[in-house]
Short mmCIF file of C-alpha atoms in Angstrom, two decimals:
data_model
loop_
_atom_site.label_atom_id
_atom_site.label_comp_id
_atom_site.label_asym_id
_atom_site.label_seq_id
_atom_site.Cartn_x
_atom_site.Cartn_y
_atom_site.Cartn_z
CA UNK A 227 -26.96 -28.63 -22.03
CA UNK A 228 -26.59 -32.49 -22.72
CA UNK A 229 -27.26 -34.19 -19.64
CA UNK A 230 -25.00 -36.94 -20.60
CA UNK A 231 -21.89 -34.75 -21.17
CA UNK A 232 -22.77 -32.72 -18.25
CA UNK A 233 -21.21 -34.21 -15.22
CA UNK A 234 -20.30 -31.05 -13.46
CA UNK A 235 -23.70 -30.13 -12.45
CA UNK A 236 -24.22 -33.19 -10.51
CA UNK A 237 -21.94 -32.23 -8.01
CA UNK A 238 -22.73 -31.34 -4.59
CA UNK A 239 -23.85 -27.72 -3.93
CA UNK A 240 -20.80 -26.80 -1.90
CA UNK A 241 -18.26 -27.89 -4.60
CA UNK A 242 -20.51 -25.96 -7.30
CA UNK A 243 -20.26 -23.07 -4.97
CA UNK A 244 -16.78 -23.41 -4.70
CA UNK A 245 -15.88 -23.33 -8.40
CA UNK A 246 -18.25 -20.28 -8.29
CA UNK A 247 -15.82 -18.55 -5.93
CA UNK A 248 -12.95 -19.21 -8.14
CA UNK A 249 -14.05 -17.39 -10.90
CA UNK A 250 -13.96 -13.61 -11.93
CA UNK A 251 -17.50 -12.30 -11.26
CA UNK A 252 -18.59 -11.62 -14.66
CA UNK A 253 -17.88 -15.38 -15.50
CA UNK A 254 -19.56 -16.47 -12.27
CA UNK A 255 -22.85 -14.23 -13.39
CA UNK A 256 -22.55 -15.93 -16.95
CA UNK A 257 -23.09 -19.77 -15.44
CA UNK A 258 -26.43 -18.85 -14.42
CA UNK A 259 -27.73 -19.08 -17.97
CA UNK A 260 -26.12 -22.62 -18.49
CA UNK A 261 -28.88 -24.67 -16.89
CA UNK A 262 -31.66 -24.12 -14.17
CA UNK A 263 -29.24 -26.07 -11.81
CA UNK A 264 -26.60 -23.24 -12.36
CA UNK A 265 -28.96 -20.57 -12.33
CA UNK A 266 -30.05 -21.89 -8.83
CA UNK A 267 -26.55 -22.31 -7.72
CA UNK A 268 -25.65 -18.59 -8.70
CA UNK A 269 -28.65 -17.21 -6.58
CA UNK A 270 -27.85 -19.55 -3.51
CA UNK A 271 -24.16 -18.60 -3.96
CA UNK A 272 -23.19 -17.27 -0.32
CA UNK A 273 -20.86 -14.81 -1.58
CA UNK A 274 -23.04 -11.75 -2.41
CA UNK A 275 -21.68 -8.75 -4.26
CA UNK A 276 -23.82 -5.70 -5.38
CA UNK A 277 -22.54 -2.92 -7.06
CA UNK A 278 -24.64 -0.17 -8.48
CA UNK A 279 -22.11 1.01 -11.32
CA UNK A 280 -23.27 -2.44 -13.06
CA UNK A 281 -26.89 -1.29 -13.03
CA UNK A 282 -26.77 2.56 -13.38
CA UNK A 283 -25.48 4.57 -16.29
CA UNK A 284 -25.29 8.05 -17.23
CA UNK A 285 -28.43 9.20 -18.80
CA UNK A 286 -31.73 11.34 -18.40
CA UNK A 287 -33.06 11.68 -14.88
CA UNK A 288 -35.91 9.81 -16.00
CA UNK A 289 -33.90 6.81 -17.08
CA UNK A 290 -31.55 7.35 -14.29
CA UNK A 291 -34.69 7.17 -11.60
CA UNK A 292 -36.10 3.94 -13.71
CA UNK A 293 -32.36 2.38 -13.42
CA UNK A 294 -32.27 3.18 -9.51
CA UNK A 295 -35.53 1.45 -8.82
CA UNK A 296 -34.57 -1.66 -11.14
CA UNK A 297 -31.40 -1.81 -9.08
CA UNK A 298 -33.18 -1.65 -5.61
CA UNK A 299 -35.82 -4.28 -6.62
CA UNK A 300 -32.87 -6.53 -7.76
CA UNK A 301 -31.05 -6.18 -4.59
CA UNK A 302 -34.15 -6.73 -2.51
CA UNK A 303 -35.12 -9.92 -4.32
CA UNK A 304 -31.52 -11.55 -4.02
CA UNK A 305 -31.71 -10.87 -0.18
CA UNK A 306 -35.33 -11.96 0.14
CA UNK A 307 -34.49 -15.23 -1.59
CA UNK A 308 -31.71 -16.12 1.22
CA UNK A 309 -33.93 -14.96 4.00
CA UNK A 310 -36.85 -16.90 3.08
CA UNK A 311 -35.10 -20.08 2.18
CA UNK A 312 -33.11 -19.69 5.36
CA UNK A 313 -29.69 -19.73 3.43
CA UNK A 314 -26.59 -18.27 4.92
CA UNK A 315 -24.50 -15.42 3.66
CA UNK A 316 -20.76 -16.00 4.10
CA UNK A 317 -19.91 -12.44 2.53
CA UNK A 318 -22.17 -9.65 1.51
CA UNK A 319 -20.35 -6.56 -0.42
CA UNK A 320 -22.24 -3.44 -1.23
CA UNK A 321 -20.53 -0.80 -3.00
CA UNK A 322 -22.45 2.26 -4.03
CA UNK A 323 -20.99 5.31 -6.09
CA UNK A 324 -24.30 7.54 -6.79
CA UNK A 325 -24.18 11.16 -5.91
CA UNK A 326 -24.85 12.01 -2.01
CA UNK A 327 -28.30 13.49 -2.95
CA UNK A 328 -29.42 9.90 -4.92
CA UNK A 329 -27.80 8.04 -1.96
CA UNK A 330 -30.17 9.88 0.44
CA UNK A 331 -33.11 8.61 -1.05
CA UNK A 332 -31.89 5.01 -1.06
CA UNK A 333 -30.58 4.87 2.49
CA UNK A 334 -33.80 3.05 3.73
CA UNK A 335 -33.10 0.46 1.24
CA UNK A 336 -29.64 0.08 2.47
CA UNK A 337 -30.87 -0.50 5.91
CA UNK A 338 -33.24 -3.24 4.86
CA UNK A 339 -30.56 -5.07 2.90
CA UNK A 340 -28.01 -4.76 5.73
CA UNK A 341 -30.77 -6.11 8.02
CA UNK A 342 -31.69 -9.02 5.98
CA UNK A 343 -28.09 -9.97 5.40
CA UNK A 344 -27.63 -9.87 9.26
CA UNK A 345 -30.46 -12.46 9.89
CA UNK A 346 -28.92 -14.83 7.07
CA UNK A 347 -25.75 -15.80 9.70
CA UNK A 348 -23.81 -12.87 7.86
CA UNK A 349 -19.98 -13.67 8.53
CA UNK A 350 -18.15 -10.84 6.41
CA UNK A 351 -19.93 -7.55 5.57
CA UNK A 352 -18.17 -5.09 3.20
CA UNK A 353 -19.81 -1.81 2.72
CA UNK A 354 -18.24 0.79 0.62
CA UNK A 355 -19.81 4.35 -0.09
CA UNK A 356 -18.03 7.55 -1.84
CA UNK A 357 -15.20 9.43 0.08
CA UNK A 358 -16.36 11.67 2.83
CA UNK A 359 -16.27 15.36 2.19
CA UNK A 360 -16.10 18.01 4.91
CA UNK A 361 -19.20 20.00 3.50
CA UNK A 362 -21.88 17.31 3.84
CA UNK A 363 -21.75 15.73 7.11
CA UNK A 364 -25.41 15.33 7.12
CA UNK A 365 -25.52 13.45 4.00
CA UNK A 366 -23.72 10.47 5.09
CA UNK A 367 -25.55 7.16 5.69
CA UNK A 368 -25.96 6.91 9.31
CA UNK A 369 -25.27 3.16 10.68
CA UNK A 370 -27.25 1.77 13.38
CA UNK A 371 -26.05 -0.92 15.56
CA UNK A 372 -29.08 -2.74 15.08
CA UNK A 373 -28.73 -3.08 11.34
CA UNK A 374 -25.33 -5.05 11.54
CA UNK A 375 -25.38 -6.42 14.98
CA UNK A 376 -25.12 -9.94 14.03
CA UNK A 377 -23.68 -12.57 16.43
CA UNK A 378 -22.01 -14.30 13.52
CA UNK A 379 -20.39 -11.45 12.03
CA UNK A 380 -16.35 -11.68 12.26
CA UNK A 381 -15.21 -9.39 9.59
CA UNK A 382 -16.72 -5.82 9.01
CA UNK A 383 -15.12 -3.47 6.39
CA UNK A 384 -16.64 -0.06 6.03
CA UNK A 385 -15.26 2.88 3.87
CA UNK A 386 -16.44 5.97 2.75
CA UNK A 387 -19.58 8.21 3.54
CA UNK A 388 -20.93 6.37 6.63
CA UNK A 389 -21.41 7.84 10.08
CA UNK A 390 -21.49 5.80 13.50
CA UNK A 391 -24.08 7.59 15.59
CA UNK A 392 -24.19 8.01 19.46
CA UNK A 393 -26.30 4.65 19.56
CA UNK A 394 -22.79 2.98 19.29
CA UNK A 395 -22.24 4.18 22.92
CA UNK A 396 -24.86 1.82 24.03
CA UNK A 397 -23.29 -0.59 26.46
CA UNK A 398 -25.62 -3.18 25.03
CA UNK A 399 -23.79 -2.82 21.76
CA UNK A 400 -21.60 -6.10 21.30
CA UNK A 401 -20.09 -7.74 18.44
CA UNK A 402 -19.04 -10.91 20.24
CA UNK A 403 -17.65 -12.83 17.20
CA UNK A 404 -15.91 -9.81 15.37
CA UNK A 405 -12.11 -10.70 14.36
CA UNK A 406 -11.58 -7.96 11.87
CA UNK A 407 -12.64 -4.31 12.02
CA UNK A 408 -11.78 -2.24 8.99
CA UNK A 409 -12.79 1.65 9.24
CA UNK A 410 -11.60 4.01 6.34
CA UNK A 411 -12.77 7.47 5.95
CA UNK A 412 -15.78 7.23 8.06
CA UNK A 413 -17.49 9.72 10.44
CA UNK A 414 -18.06 9.34 13.98
CA UNK A 415 -20.50 11.33 16.23
CA UNK A 416 -18.31 10.69 19.47
CA UNK A 417 -14.64 10.28 19.36
CA UNK A 418 -14.95 7.67 22.28
CA UNK A 419 -17.19 5.51 19.95
CA UNK A 420 -14.36 3.38 18.23
CA UNK A 421 -12.81 2.81 21.94
CA UNK A 422 -16.41 1.61 23.09
CA UNK A 423 -16.68 -0.41 20.05
CA UNK A 424 -13.25 -2.09 20.33
CA UNK A 425 -13.85 -2.71 23.89
CA UNK A 426 -16.81 -4.75 23.13
CA UNK A 427 -15.03 -7.17 20.42
CA UNK A 428 -13.48 -9.64 22.87
CA UNK A 429 -12.06 -11.77 19.97
CA UNK A 430 -10.76 -8.74 17.69
CA UNK A 431 -7.57 -9.72 16.15
CA UNK A 432 -7.22 -6.94 13.29
CA UNK A 433 -7.98 -3.31 13.49
CA UNK A 434 -7.55 -0.84 10.65
CA UNK A 435 -8.35 2.91 11.28
CA UNK A 436 -7.58 5.16 8.16
CA UNK A 437 -8.42 8.80 8.25
CA UNK A 438 -11.52 8.80 10.04
CA UNK A 439 -13.08 11.85 11.17
CA UNK A 440 -15.19 13.34 14.23
CA UNK A 441 -18.33 15.44 13.82
CA UNK A 442 -18.80 18.52 15.97
CA UNK A 443 -22.30 20.06 15.05
CA UNK A 444 -21.55 22.90 17.21
CA UNK A 445 -18.52 24.16 15.47
CA UNK A 446 -18.31 26.81 12.55
CA UNK A 447 -19.42 25.09 9.19
CA UNK A 448 -15.88 24.60 7.88
CA UNK A 449 -14.80 23.24 11.35
CA UNK A 450 -17.78 20.76 11.96
CA UNK A 451 -15.38 17.67 10.60
CA UNK A 452 -12.04 17.23 11.90
CA UNK A 453 -9.74 14.30 11.96
CA UNK A 454 -9.67 11.97 14.87
CA UNK A 455 -7.29 13.06 17.27
CA UNK A 456 -6.57 10.18 19.39
CA UNK A 457 -7.33 6.67 19.99
CA UNK A 458 -6.83 4.28 22.49
CA UNK A 459 -6.36 0.50 22.58
CA UNK A 460 -6.16 -1.62 25.68
CA UNK A 461 -7.40 -4.72 27.23
CA UNK A 462 -7.53 -6.43 23.86
CA UNK A 463 -5.86 -9.96 24.57
CA UNK A 464 -6.54 -11.36 21.18
CA UNK A 465 -5.21 -8.28 18.82
CA UNK A 466 -2.44 -9.24 16.30
CA UNK A 467 -2.19 -6.55 14.03
CA UNK A 468 -3.32 -2.61 13.80
CA UNK A 469 -3.03 -0.09 10.78
CA UNK A 470 -3.68 3.33 11.98
CA UNK A 471 -3.29 6.53 9.74
CA UNK A 472 -4.12 10.20 10.32
CA UNK A 473 -4.61 9.91 14.10
CA UNK A 474 -2.44 12.20 16.30
CA UNK A 475 -2.27 10.61 19.36
CA UNK A 476 -2.33 6.64 19.73
CA UNK A 477 -2.11 4.61 22.77
CA UNK A 478 -1.84 0.50 22.20
CA UNK A 479 -1.42 -1.67 25.09
CA UNK A 480 -2.07 -5.27 23.94
CA UNK A 481 0.18 -7.80 24.85
CA UNK A 482 -0.17 -10.08 21.86
CA UNK A 483 0.25 -7.74 19.09
CA UNK A 484 2.60 -8.71 16.59
CA UNK A 485 2.37 -6.06 13.73
CA UNK A 486 1.81 -2.12 14.08
CA UNK A 487 1.65 0.48 10.96
CA UNK A 488 1.25 3.92 11.64
CA UNK A 489 0.98 6.47 9.43
CA UNK A 490 0.84 10.30 11.01
CA UNK A 491 -0.38 13.17 9.46
CA UNK A 492 2.84 15.33 8.56
CA UNK A 493 1.39 18.45 9.04
CA UNK A 494 0.66 17.83 13.22
CA UNK A 495 3.14 16.56 15.87
CA UNK A 496 2.21 13.10 16.73
CA UNK A 497 2.64 10.73 19.84
CA UNK A 498 2.70 7.24 19.90
CA UNK A 499 2.99 4.79 22.91
CA UNK A 500 3.50 1.18 22.35
CA UNK A 501 6.15 0.36 24.78
CA UNK A 502 4.03 -2.50 26.55
CA UNK A 503 3.83 -4.44 23.07
CA UNK A 504 6.72 -6.70 24.07
CA UNK A 505 5.61 -9.23 21.46
CA UNK A 506 6.03 -7.04 18.48
CA UNK A 507 7.23 -8.72 15.47
CA UNK A 508 6.97 -6.09 12.68
CA UNK A 509 6.77 -2.07 12.96
CA UNK A 510 6.04 0.39 10.28
CA UNK A 511 6.29 4.05 10.87
CA UNK A 512 5.25 6.42 7.83
CA UNK A 513 5.04 10.32 7.34
CA UNK A 514 6.21 11.61 10.73
CA UNK A 515 8.92 13.42 12.53
CA UNK A 516 10.44 10.63 14.65
CA UNK A 517 11.49 13.51 17.35
CA UNK A 518 7.99 13.82 18.10
CA UNK A 519 7.90 9.79 19.14
CA UNK A 520 11.34 9.03 20.02
CA UNK A 521 14.57 10.19 21.60
CA UNK A 522 17.76 9.79 19.33
CA UNK A 523 18.74 6.62 21.32
CA UNK A 524 15.52 5.11 21.05
CA UNK A 525 16.92 2.84 18.11
CA UNK A 526 19.66 1.73 20.16
CA UNK A 527 17.22 -0.26 22.58
CA UNK A 528 14.88 -2.24 20.39
CA UNK A 529 16.08 -5.41 21.73
CA UNK A 530 15.35 -4.63 25.20
CA UNK A 531 11.84 -2.94 24.40
CA UNK A 532 10.95 -5.76 21.77
CA UNK A 533 12.95 -8.79 21.80
CA UNK A 534 11.05 -10.47 18.77
CA UNK A 535 11.22 -7.31 16.44
CA UNK A 536 12.11 -8.82 13.33
CA UNK A 537 11.15 -6.24 10.72
CA UNK A 538 11.30 -2.49 10.94
CA UNK A 539 10.30 -0.32 7.82
CA UNK A 540 10.51 3.77 8.05
CA UNK A 541 8.95 5.48 5.37
CA UNK A 542 8.89 9.38 4.30
CA UNK A 543 10.23 10.03 8.26
CA UNK A 544 12.13 13.12 9.18
CA UNK A 545 15.10 11.62 11.22
CA UNK A 546 17.66 12.60 13.51
CA UNK A 547 21.05 13.60 11.94
CA UNK A 548 22.87 10.49 13.42
CA UNK A 549 20.78 7.00 13.89
CA UNK A 550 22.18 4.03 15.52
CA UNK A 551 19.92 0.90 15.03
CA UNK A 552 20.71 -2.15 17.28
CA UNK A 553 18.75 -5.18 17.41
CA UNK A 554 19.68 -8.79 17.92
CA UNK A 555 16.54 -10.20 16.29
CA UNK A 556 16.00 -7.69 13.48
CA UNK A 557 16.17 -9.62 10.00
CA UNK A 558 14.24 -6.75 7.77
CA UNK A 559 15.37 -3.47 7.63
CA UNK A 560 13.54 -0.58 5.26
CA UNK A 561 14.50 3.12 5.01
CA UNK A 562 12.55 5.06 2.48
CA UNK A 563 12.88 8.49 1.75
CA UNK A 564 13.97 9.49 5.30
CA UNK A 565 15.40 12.91 5.15
CA UNK A 566 17.94 14.93 7.60
CA UNK A 567 19.87 11.61 8.37
CA UNK A 568 23.79 12.17 7.83
CA UNK A 569 25.11 9.06 9.44
CA UNK A 570 23.45 5.81 10.09
CA UNK A 571 25.09 2.83 12.02
CA UNK A 572 23.46 -0.53 12.13
CA UNK A 573 24.37 -2.91 14.59
CA UNK A 574 22.35 -6.24 13.67
CA UNK A 575 23.92 -9.39 13.78
CA UNK A 576 21.11 -11.19 12.22
CA UNK A 577 20.02 -8.78 9.49
CA UNK A 578 19.27 -10.57 6.30
CA UNK A 579 17.80 -7.78 3.94
CA UNK A 580 18.59 -4.12 4.28
CA UNK A 581 16.65 -1.99 1.40
CA UNK A 582 17.44 1.84 1.30
CA UNK A 583 15.47 4.20 -1.18
CA UNK A 584 16.10 7.79 -1.25
CA UNK A 585 15.14 10.81 -3.55
CA UNK A 586 16.85 13.79 -1.77
CA UNK A 587 20.32 15.57 -2.51
CA UNK A 588 22.68 14.37 0.23
CA UNK A 589 23.26 10.96 0.75
CA UNK A 590 24.29 9.57 3.98
CA UNK A 591 27.24 7.12 5.27
CA UNK A 592 25.73 3.85 6.17
CA UNK A 593 27.89 1.28 7.76
CA UNK A 594 27.30 -2.07 9.26
CA UNK A 595 29.14 -2.76 12.73
CA UNK A 596 27.72 -6.56 12.69
CA UNK A 597 25.70 -8.26 10.23
CA UNK A 598 25.02 -11.71 8.89
CA UNK A 599 27.21 -13.17 6.40
CA UNK A 600 23.83 -13.71 4.48
CA UNK A 601 22.90 -9.87 4.38
CA UNK A 602 22.08 -8.46 1.20
CA UNK A 603 21.71 -4.76 0.57
CA UNK A 604 19.59 -3.31 -2.10
CA UNK A 605 19.80 0.65 -2.63
CA UNK A 606 17.90 2.73 -4.94
CA UNK A 607 18.49 6.65 -5.51
CA UNK A 608 16.26 9.21 -7.44
CA UNK A 609 18.67 11.83 -8.29
CA UNK A 610 19.35 14.99 -10.54
CA UNK A 611 22.34 14.45 -12.50
CA UNK A 612 24.49 17.23 -11.06
CA UNK A 613 24.48 14.85 -7.98
CA UNK A 614 25.80 11.92 -9.51
CA UNK A 615 29.20 12.82 -8.10
CA UNK A 616 27.82 11.72 -4.73
CA UNK A 617 27.60 8.14 -5.72
CA UNK A 618 30.98 7.38 -5.48
CA UNK A 619 31.28 9.27 -2.04
CA UNK A 620 28.26 6.94 -1.02
CA UNK A 621 29.74 3.56 -2.24
CA UNK A 622 33.25 4.66 -0.64
CA UNK A 623 31.65 5.01 2.97
CA UNK A 624 29.47 1.97 2.88
CA UNK A 625 31.02 -0.34 5.00
CA UNK A 626 31.29 -3.44 4.48
CA UNK A 627 30.88 -2.91 0.70
CA UNK A 628 30.66 -6.77 0.14
CA UNK A 629 27.06 -6.64 0.97
CA UNK A 630 25.90 -3.78 -1.58
CA UNK A 631 23.99 -6.37 -3.81
CA UNK A 632 21.62 -4.38 -5.99
CA UNK A 633 21.93 -0.72 -7.05
CA UNK A 634 19.34 1.08 -8.83
CA UNK A 635 19.76 4.77 -10.22
CA UNK A 636 17.11 6.73 -11.36
CA UNK A 637 18.58 9.96 -12.81
CA UNK A 638 16.11 12.82 -13.79
CA UNK A 639 16.58 16.13 -15.17
CA UNK A 640 16.76 19.57 -13.10
CA UNK A 641 13.48 21.14 -13.02
CA UNK A 642 13.93 24.64 -14.82
CA UNK A 643 13.54 26.78 -11.68
CA UNK A 644 16.89 24.96 -10.36
CA UNK A 645 18.79 24.74 -13.58
CA UNK A 646 20.63 28.19 -12.65
CA UNK A 647 21.30 27.01 -9.25
CA UNK A 648 22.98 23.85 -10.10
CA UNK A 649 24.86 25.56 -12.91
CA UNK A 650 26.50 27.98 -10.50
CA UNK A 651 26.99 25.56 -7.75
CA UNK A 652 29.07 22.80 -10.03
CA UNK A 653 30.24 25.36 -12.72
CA UNK A 654 33.75 23.99 -11.70
CA UNK A 655 32.64 20.50 -12.35
CA UNK A 656 33.73 19.31 -15.61
CA UNK A 657 30.96 16.99 -16.30
CA UNK A 658 27.87 16.82 -14.03
CA UNK A 659 27.80 12.85 -15.15
CA UNK A 660 31.24 12.35 -14.36
CA UNK A 661 32.19 10.15 -11.35
CA UNK A 662 35.43 10.45 -9.24
CA UNK A 663 38.57 9.41 -11.00
CA UNK A 664 38.90 6.33 -8.38
CA UNK A 665 35.51 4.64 -7.90
CA UNK A 666 35.27 1.95 -5.14
CA UNK A 667 34.09 -1.41 -6.55
CA UNK A 668 31.50 -3.11 -4.71
CA UNK A 669 30.59 -6.52 -4.98
CA UNK A 670 27.12 -5.59 -7.15
CA UNK A 671 25.11 -8.26 -8.34
CA UNK A 672 22.50 -6.32 -10.25
CA UNK A 673 22.79 -2.80 -11.47
CA UNK A 674 19.49 -0.80 -12.92
CA UNK A 675 20.01 2.45 -14.55
CA UNK A 676 16.84 4.57 -15.47
CA UNK A 677 18.00 7.98 -16.92
CA UNK A 678 16.81 11.18 -18.83
CA UNK A 679 16.02 10.97 -22.77
CA UNK A 680 18.17 14.06 -23.77
CA UNK A 681 21.68 13.25 -23.42
CA UNK A 682 22.50 9.76 -24.94
CA UNK A 683 26.09 10.23 -24.99
CA UNK A 684 26.57 11.00 -21.53
CA UNK A 685 23.99 7.95 -20.72
CA UNK A 686 26.22 5.64 -22.48
CA UNK A 687 29.39 7.09 -20.92
CA UNK A 688 27.68 6.73 -17.39
CA UNK A 689 26.81 3.03 -18.17
CA UNK A 690 30.09 2.29 -19.60
CA UNK A 691 31.94 3.68 -16.34
CA UNK A 692 29.69 1.72 -13.88
CA UNK A 693 29.34 -1.47 -15.99
CA UNK A 694 33.38 -1.92 -16.73
CA UNK A 695 34.22 -0.55 -13.40
CA UNK A 696 31.71 -2.64 -11.41
CA UNK A 697 31.20 -5.92 -13.21
CA UNK A 698 27.82 -6.76 -11.95
CA UNK A 699 26.23 -10.20 -12.83
CA UNK A 700 23.08 -8.50 -14.39
CA UNK A 701 22.41 -5.12 -15.87
CA UNK A 702 18.97 -3.32 -16.33
CA UNK A 703 18.58 -0.30 -18.55
CA UNK A 704 15.54 1.98 -19.11
CA UNK A 705 16.21 2.61 -22.77
CA UNK A 706 14.82 4.54 -25.58
CA UNK A 707 16.55 3.35 -28.96
CA UNK A 708 18.49 6.62 -29.64
CA UNK A 709 20.34 5.63 -26.18
CA UNK A 710 21.18 2.20 -26.88
CA UNK A 711 24.40 2.86 -28.87
CA UNK A 712 27.18 0.27 -29.63
CA UNK A 713 29.67 1.80 -27.67
CA UNK A 714 28.57 0.55 -24.54
CA UNK A 715 27.38 -2.89 -25.33
CA UNK A 716 29.41 -3.99 -28.36
CA UNK A 717 32.02 -5.94 -26.05
CA UNK A 718 29.52 -7.55 -23.67
CA UNK A 719 28.74 -11.34 -23.98
CA UNK A 720 25.02 -11.89 -23.38
CA UNK A 721 24.08 -15.31 -22.20
CA UNK A 722 20.41 -14.16 -21.44
CA UNK A 723 18.14 -11.15 -21.90
CA UNK A 724 14.58 -10.62 -21.77
CA UNK A 725 12.60 -7.53 -23.10
CA UNK A 726 8.78 -7.99 -22.52
CA UNK A 727 7.99 -11.40 -24.31
CA UNK A 728 11.26 -11.29 -26.68
CA UNK A 729 14.12 -13.88 -25.52
CA UNK A 730 17.35 -12.34 -26.54
CA UNK A 731 19.86 -15.40 -27.00
CA UNK A 732 22.96 -13.27 -28.15
CA UNK A 733 24.16 -10.09 -28.95
CA UNK A 734 23.75 -10.38 -32.74
CA UNK A 735 19.91 -11.10 -31.89
CA UNK A 736 19.83 -8.26 -29.52
CA UNK A 737 20.86 -5.68 -31.95
CA UNK A 738 18.31 -6.88 -34.38
CA UNK A 739 15.61 -6.31 -31.45
CA UNK A 740 16.79 -2.93 -30.61
CA UNK A 741 16.81 -2.09 -34.34
CA UNK A 742 13.18 -2.96 -34.54
CA UNK A 743 12.28 -0.39 -31.66
CA UNK A 744 10.43 2.78 -32.69
CA UNK A 745 11.55 6.24 -31.37
CA UNK A 746 8.48 6.55 -29.31
CA UNK A 747 9.30 3.30 -27.44
CA UNK A 748 10.47 3.45 -23.76
CA UNK A 749 11.80 -0.09 -22.72
CA UNK A 750 13.43 -2.16 -19.87
CA UNK A 751 15.78 -4.51 -21.10
CA UNK A 752 17.85 -6.69 -18.73
CA UNK A 753 21.23 -8.71 -19.24
CA UNK A 754 22.74 -11.82 -17.56
CA UNK A 755 26.49 -11.37 -18.50
CA UNK A 756 29.50 -13.66 -18.39
#
């Protein structure tokens, strides 16, 4: 490289490292061949990522063994350079995807790598192995605390076939600087190990536990591994957020926690106690029966229990038939595929956003007793066409209708096993796509319709009815060209429209664009209308 033209290489090392941090990994590697300076910059870059897939390909056993040896030598030399030169490692990410039998052979090398990294003032460690299987607990990488016990470590992310042995119950094991702990699909020899680790992390702010397991060597072979049954978190003054999934019983006593995400195992009754978390700002509950956690009046007392709660999200939850939600501070509410519920009353004077998604058959009635004048409601239904008659009923019962800002319909065909059921149930209906003669007229800003392919005439009829009845500001259609007939768009004045990278400026241009689509095209197109 011409030194007169190369002004970047003379920049301070910290700036060059910052440049590398902003590049994709492949591009960062390419800089090592620019010059000796850039080669040294790359090899001293404090964010180190090693992945076996980049070095080990599918091949014969002999070639694979050689590739593994080359990979191990490369990793060792990279880490030794940092150790011997006394350089710091800000982040070390190690991702291994070998078979469990090949992994067993390189576990001693992994120990050595982690030990070297920990001695280089390591701040972030991310170790990712293949997902744990219930039939191979003895093939896990056993994580010893001495390998990663670095005073400088503030973020630890572990995923996959990693096993915490009983050494982690030793009182001397401490992570004095750890702020973020994320454990996914890992295995514990003792269920109390995670609580012990948490209690020795005085600065911990965020904890993630997803589908972690406990090893019971005394059980039958198919029962030696089971999901973690319970976890307790208390005395963590700095804790700000938790993400817990797959644990049956959860107890959280953290006075300063602001965000809780809890996903249960839907096949097991779940219990969760977080009543003492009075500083809670955001709560997400997923995949559970609400009756296992709360009484039917629990949602009425959100203000007194959690006076700062601003976001509530319920996903794939089995609800009570009648739900009343009351909160003076709530600003965002999301209900996604929550079953059983027939009536929802919302008393939230400061609510700004309500999103409701449902893919079931029976739509509930929803009404707002008090709400902000700035409230925006977005609704998405995934329905089979015989249920479309419920749309009018839902809109009619929605109070007040002026807040229904966006409505999305995803209409799918009946599955074959259900065709006779729906034929007999609705045989007296003139047309399954028909809507009630008098359809309520909400003030909808945006209408989205995604429909089945096989009935283009009824699809056009449905779009006609909803468009001319509700007059939305914008409309988005998921189309096959055969659906896009002149019948339902010829009188529309298009002020702007976008289809992928095509800008449609008027209706004449729109027709020419549609005419260019092939029969195999499925497209999403949006109109902004006068």
